[in-house]
Amino acid sequence: MAAAAPALLRPYLAVFAGRFLQMLQYRAAAIAGFATQCWWGATKIMIYAAFYATAPQAAGALSLPQVITYTWLAQALLVLAPWNGDPDVALAVRTGAVSFDRVRPVDAYAWRYAAAAAWITARAVPRAALMFALAGVALPLLGLGAWSWQAPADLSAAALFVPSLALAVALSSAFVMLINVCVVATLTDRGINTLMMPLAIIFTGNLLPLQLFPDWARTALFLQPFAGVFDIPFRIYFGQLAGASAALGLALQLGWTAVLAAAGWLWLQRVMRRLQVQGG
Amino acid sequence: MGPIRLLGRYFRASVHAQAQYPGSLAMLSLGAFVANFVDVIAIAALFARFGQVKGWTFGEVAMFYGVVSVAFAFADFLSRGFDVLGTEFIRTGAFDRLLLRPRSLTVQLVGHDPRLSRVGRLAQGLAALALATVALKFRWDASAVALAAWTVLGGVALFSGIFMLQATLAFWTVESLEVANLLTYGGVQAAQFPLSLYAEWFRGVLIFIVPLGCVAYFPVVGLLGRHDPLGAPDWFLPLAPAAGFAFLAAALAVWRVGVRHYTSTGS
């Protein structure tokens, strides 16, 4: 049995590794993405600083250095925001290659999930490394420490951030899989991608830290599934969620991942039974 | 067939094609409006928390945002062909076909796949202008309308110029470069807020290198009837959008060099 488990997992690990290495090849895309994210991050930070300078007492739970760190983190990990389906799936739907998913001797959901997780991770790693080098290392060295990406609150925050980030990738992959299934069902990726983008941008906390939204919305924003992608891991990073509340945050991430993955798996079974194939 | 009628044909065919996926189109139209409206949500949330920002109110920022969004919506609608030139024309060799047709290259590219979803961005820009009008109790007299229209025209020229430069790069790189998104989407992002919020080096980029400030910030300050806190003289404010046309002229010249440089990638 112990030997059977790795054998069972092997195709999924293989597709993860293959996709990961493939996505790492797109160096120009990574550099372009990094440049865009620097611009975005710098713009946002200057705007936050202007607001904070105008009315510092209104800021609430997040301090300006935290908002700055939040912005760099969110830009570094931008590709975790689940606003697009996997372009490979859209291509497979367009060409009709999606029909091969029915004949592979593996679980179609798990296979595509592993590919989606690799697609996200492989794009995140180089961008995050570049962003950290710039905002975490270069800015303080240039004497711009006030604008830099700062370290986690303490050691336990750092230790909890690691599993929380892993869960963020798992959760984001489950979202991407829901989008993928929708692409297979509707035969095009344009509609669902356009619809998901605003949801993902607002509710992950990419647009604006969720804590800067009005206070009456706080609980609802914390409990909704997108919060697990940015908001919860970043609050753990700042030490705002520690001990029991950090456990709650991690549980929310895990719970939503399970719910979304189950929903995606069931939906894919249905779609695959009556699969429409186009192309030729 | 004249260029205007030809463009009409292109647009009709494209709209018809996009209507073949009704489920997707419904999500797309709704999504495009909401997608572009998220920025307004962020701005509103920030003002709800902080009240105002360095003397600017929500209504004023909505005016900056609305003007630049409307301009970008038009430019984006007209520039799709330039936006995807690398991936859809040069890499595939389809650009050769455009060159062979006895019609203007620009008309063919402007007519390529104009996306209906841009109507969503336009609607969102107009909604931001409506918000600004209500919040400021703004009176749209003839001179205000004329200044706003002139500002939008300058913005369309500037953004079209940026798309054109991005396309020109593709003659060398073959791919469409995402880096230009910095100046298009990133430009819209930056120009939503008054330039006086930004650091000096960033303002310099937005005024002298890519004159986004000239097609949004300066004329809108004039439109709002304020004096520029950065110290630009009042007479300059309504003239600033001309910089957009100068940029487009420069971009066209560069584009021509690119077209001359073009060598086909083959079949």
XYZ file of C-alpha atoms in Angstrom, chain B residues 14-267:
254
model
C -17.157 41.606 -35.724
C -20.246 42.396 -33.651
C -22.125 39.655 -35.455
C -19.360 37.159 -34.739
C -19.238 38.039 -31.050
C -23.013 37.588 -30.790
C -22.615 33.925 -31.775
C -21.730 33.095 -28.176
C -24.693 34.648 -26.356
C -24.008 33.138 -22.942
C -20.446 34.298 -23.036
C -21.395 37.706 -24.409
C -23.842 38.315 -21.557
C -21.174 37.514 -18.959
C -18.655 39.532 -20.959
C -20.763 42.684 -21.105
C -21.673 42.573 -17.441
C -18.139 41.623 -16.491
C -16.561 44.399 -18.548
C -18.634 47.008 -16.812
C -17.938 45.605 -13.364
C -14.282 44.892 -14.148
C -13.666 48.520 -14.867
C -15.868 49.710 -12.075
C -13.748 48.033 -9.401
C -11.344 50.970 -9.414
C -14.217 53.276 -8.539
C -15.068 50.959 -5.656
C -11.512 51.241 -4.363
C -11.557 55.023 -4.726
C -14.933 55.268 -2.985
C -13.764 53.005 -0.150
C -10.629 55.095 0.358
C -12.602 58.342 0.447
C -15.201 56.782 2.770
C -12.384 56.038 5.205
C -10.123 59.071 4.783
C -12.573 61.824 3.741
C -10.331 63.594 1.219
C -6.807 63.416 -0.119
C -4.486 66.435 -0.081
C -7.393 68.782 -0.706
C -9.027 66.730 -3.469
C -12.526 65.376 -2.930
C -14.165 62.199 -4.228
C -16.096 64.117 -6.899
C -12.941 65.684 -8.284
C -11.058 62.398 -8.423
C -14.093 60.807 -10.134
C -13.844 63.522 -12.778
C -10.154 62.739 -13.452
C -11.001 59.079 -13.593
C -14.061 59.446 -15.824
C -12.277 61.544 -18.439
C -9.277 59.230 -18.733
C -11.499 56.126 -18.799
C -13.696 57.433 -21.600
C -10.627 58.331 -23.645
C -9.039 54.944 -23.069
C -12.272 53.109 -23.954
C -12.363 54.750 -27.391
C -8.665 54.204 -28.011
C -8.852 50.573 -26.905
C -11.852 49.938 -29.166
C -9.991 51.366 -32.157
C -6.580 49.856 -31.413
C -7.216 46.164 -30.896
C -5.488 45.351 -34.195
C -2.353 47.150 -33.042
C -2.577 45.544 -29.619
C -2.436 41.998 -31.029
C -0.238 42.765 -34.033
C 2.653 40.627 -32.815
C 0.756 37.492 -31.858
C -1.960 37.502 -34.506
C -0.324 39.097 -37.531
C 3.444 39.060 -37.435
C 4.129 35.684 -35.860
C 1.598 34.008 -38.138
C 2.659 35.873 -41.256
C -0.872 37.246 -41.676
C 0.620 40.724 -41.858
C 1.703 39.957 -45.444
C -1.962 39.686 -46.413
C -2.704 43.110 -44.948
C 0.135 44.607 -46.964
C -1.140 43.005 -50.182
C -4.661 44.407 -49.882
C -5.175 47.669 -51.755
C -6.468 49.436 -48.672
C -4.841 51.465 -45.905
C -2.969 49.412 -43.342
C -4.284 51.582 -40.521
C -7.920 51.090 -41.555
C -7.473 47.326 -41.678
C -5.877 47.230 -38.235
C -8.420 49.609 -36.705
C -11.172 47.395 -38.112
C -9.667 44.229 -36.703
C -11.802 42.621 -34.002
C -13.118 45.677 -32.149
C -14.301 44.275 -28.843
C -17.854 44.926 -27.714
C -16.675 44.738 -24.134
C -15.086 48.201 -24.545
C -18.614 49.556 -24.326
C -18.455 48.385 -20.724
C -15.434 50.566 -20.030
C -17.067 53.513 -21.777
C -20.216 53.085 -19.700
C -18.089 52.912 -16.595
C -16.213 56.107 -17.506
C -19.506 57.869 -18.129
C -20.814 56.539 -14.810
C -17.760 58.002 -13.076
C -18.442 61.342 -14.789
C -22.066 61.151 -13.624
C -20.875 60.481 -10.060
C -18.553 63.475 -10.316
C -21.352 65.663 -11.669
C -23.625 64.758 -8.769
C -20.941 64.970 -6.091
C -19.658 68.361 -7.275
C -23.043 69.708 -8.471
C -21.065 70.353 -11.664
C -22.688 72.509 -14.364
C -21.952 71.247 -17.880
C -22.119 74.459 -19.866
C -20.957 74.649 -23.480
C -17.360 75.524 -22.639
C -17.101 72.681 -20.101
C -18.461 70.180 -22.633
C -16.085 71.469 -25.301
C -13.092 71.270 -22.970
C -14.042 67.742 -21.861
C -14.493 66.602 -25.472
C -11.145 68.131 -26.484
C -9.488 66.464 -23.508
C -10.963 63.093 -24.460
C -9.796 63.537 -28.064
C -6.285 64.259 -26.863
C -6.464 61.176 -24.661
C -7.655 58.965 -27.528
C -4.738 60.251 -29.620
C -2.224 59.580 -26.848
C -3.440 56.072 -26.033
C -3.675 55.177 -29.732
C -0.100 56.369 -30.078
C 0.972 54.090 -27.234
C -0.768 51.103 -28.857
C 0.939 51.992 -32.116
C 4.379 52.102 -30.482
C 3.675 48.757 -28.840
C 2.765 47.339 -32.246
C 5.906 48.801 -33.799
C 8.055 46.997 -31.253
C 6.527 43.736 -32.462
C 8.253 44.188 -35.837
C 11.474 43.462 -33.980
C 10.334 41.191 -31.150
C 7.668 39.261 -33.128
C 5.679 38.869 -29.889
C 3.269 41.443 -28.537
C 5.025 42.903 -25.536
C 3.135 43.134 -22.294
C 5.422 45.938 -21.233
C 3.252 48.418 -23.117
C 0.462 47.569 -20.673
C 2.448 49.695 -18.257
C 1.599 52.745 -20.278
C -1.941 51.807 -21.301
C -3.617 50.116 -18.347
C -0.984 51.442 -15.984
C -1.409 54.890 -17.456
C -5.144 54.817 -16.875
C -4.428 53.634 -13.356
C -1.970 56.441 -12.675
C -4.024 59.169 -14.337
C -7.112 58.366 -12.240
C -5.659 60.436 -9.461
C -4.424 64.022 -9.612
C -0.710 64.148 -10.392
C -0.085 66.302 -7.337
C -0.373 63.142 -5.192
C 2.674 61.574 -6.815
C 6.381 61.835 -6.207
C 8.215 64.303 -8.411
C 10.070 61.740 -10.566
C 6.807 59.972 -11.328
C 5.105 63.238 -12.245
C 7.997 63.969 -14.588
C 7.456 60.669 -16.399
C 3.727 61.384 -16.742
C 4.224 64.894 -18.079
C 7.366 64.870 -20.189
C 7.891 61.286 -21.367
C 4.386 59.897 -21.810
C 2.239 63.007 -21.513
C -0.672 61.365 -19.708
C -0.833 64.322 -17.364
C -1.484 66.588 -20.339
C -4.545 64.645 -21.486
C -6.006 64.157 -18.029
C -4.552 66.116 -15.167
C -4.019 69.646 -16.540
C -7.227 70.015 -18.580
C -9.364 68.503 -15.828
C -7.886 70.908 -13.286
C -9.035 73.618 -15.698
C -12.421 71.955 -16.101
C -12.876 71.909 -12.326
C -12.103 75.633 -12.250
C -9.138 75.238 -9.927
C -5.635 76.607 -10.054
C -2.994 73.962 -10.519
C -1.311 73.224 -7.169
C 1.780 72.234 -9.172
C 1.988 75.783 -10.512
C 1.095 75.409 -14.209
C -0.376 78.718 -15.453
C -4.149 78.815 -16.039
C -3.835 79.545 -19.779
C -1.836 76.331 -20.272
C -4.435 74.002 -18.758
C -6.907 73.837 -21.711
C -4.058 73.690 -24.256
C -2.373 70.663 -22.703
C -4.317 67.932 -24.629
C -2.505 69.004 -27.804
C 0.419 67.004 -26.420
C -1.617 63.848 -27.114
C -1.701 64.670 -30.815
C 1.987 65.452 -30.871
C 2.619 62.058 -29.295
C 0.414 60.331 -31.887
C 2.257 62.077 -34.722
C 5.571 60.907 -33.332
C 4.193 57.383 -32.889
C 2.960 57.337 -36.506
C 6.420 58.300 -37.727
C 7.989 55.485 -35.692
C 5.306 53.078 -36.932
C 6.201 53.893 -40.558
C 9.834 53.088 -39.847
C 8.682 49.784 -38.354
C 6.556 48.881 -41.369
C 9.478 49.585 -43.683
C 11.673 47.396 -41.530
C 9.203 44.496 -41.615
C 10.352 41.174 -42.984
C 7.890 38.324 -43.133
C 8.283 35.413 -40.745
C 7.108 33.097 -43.511
C 4.110 30.815 -43.613
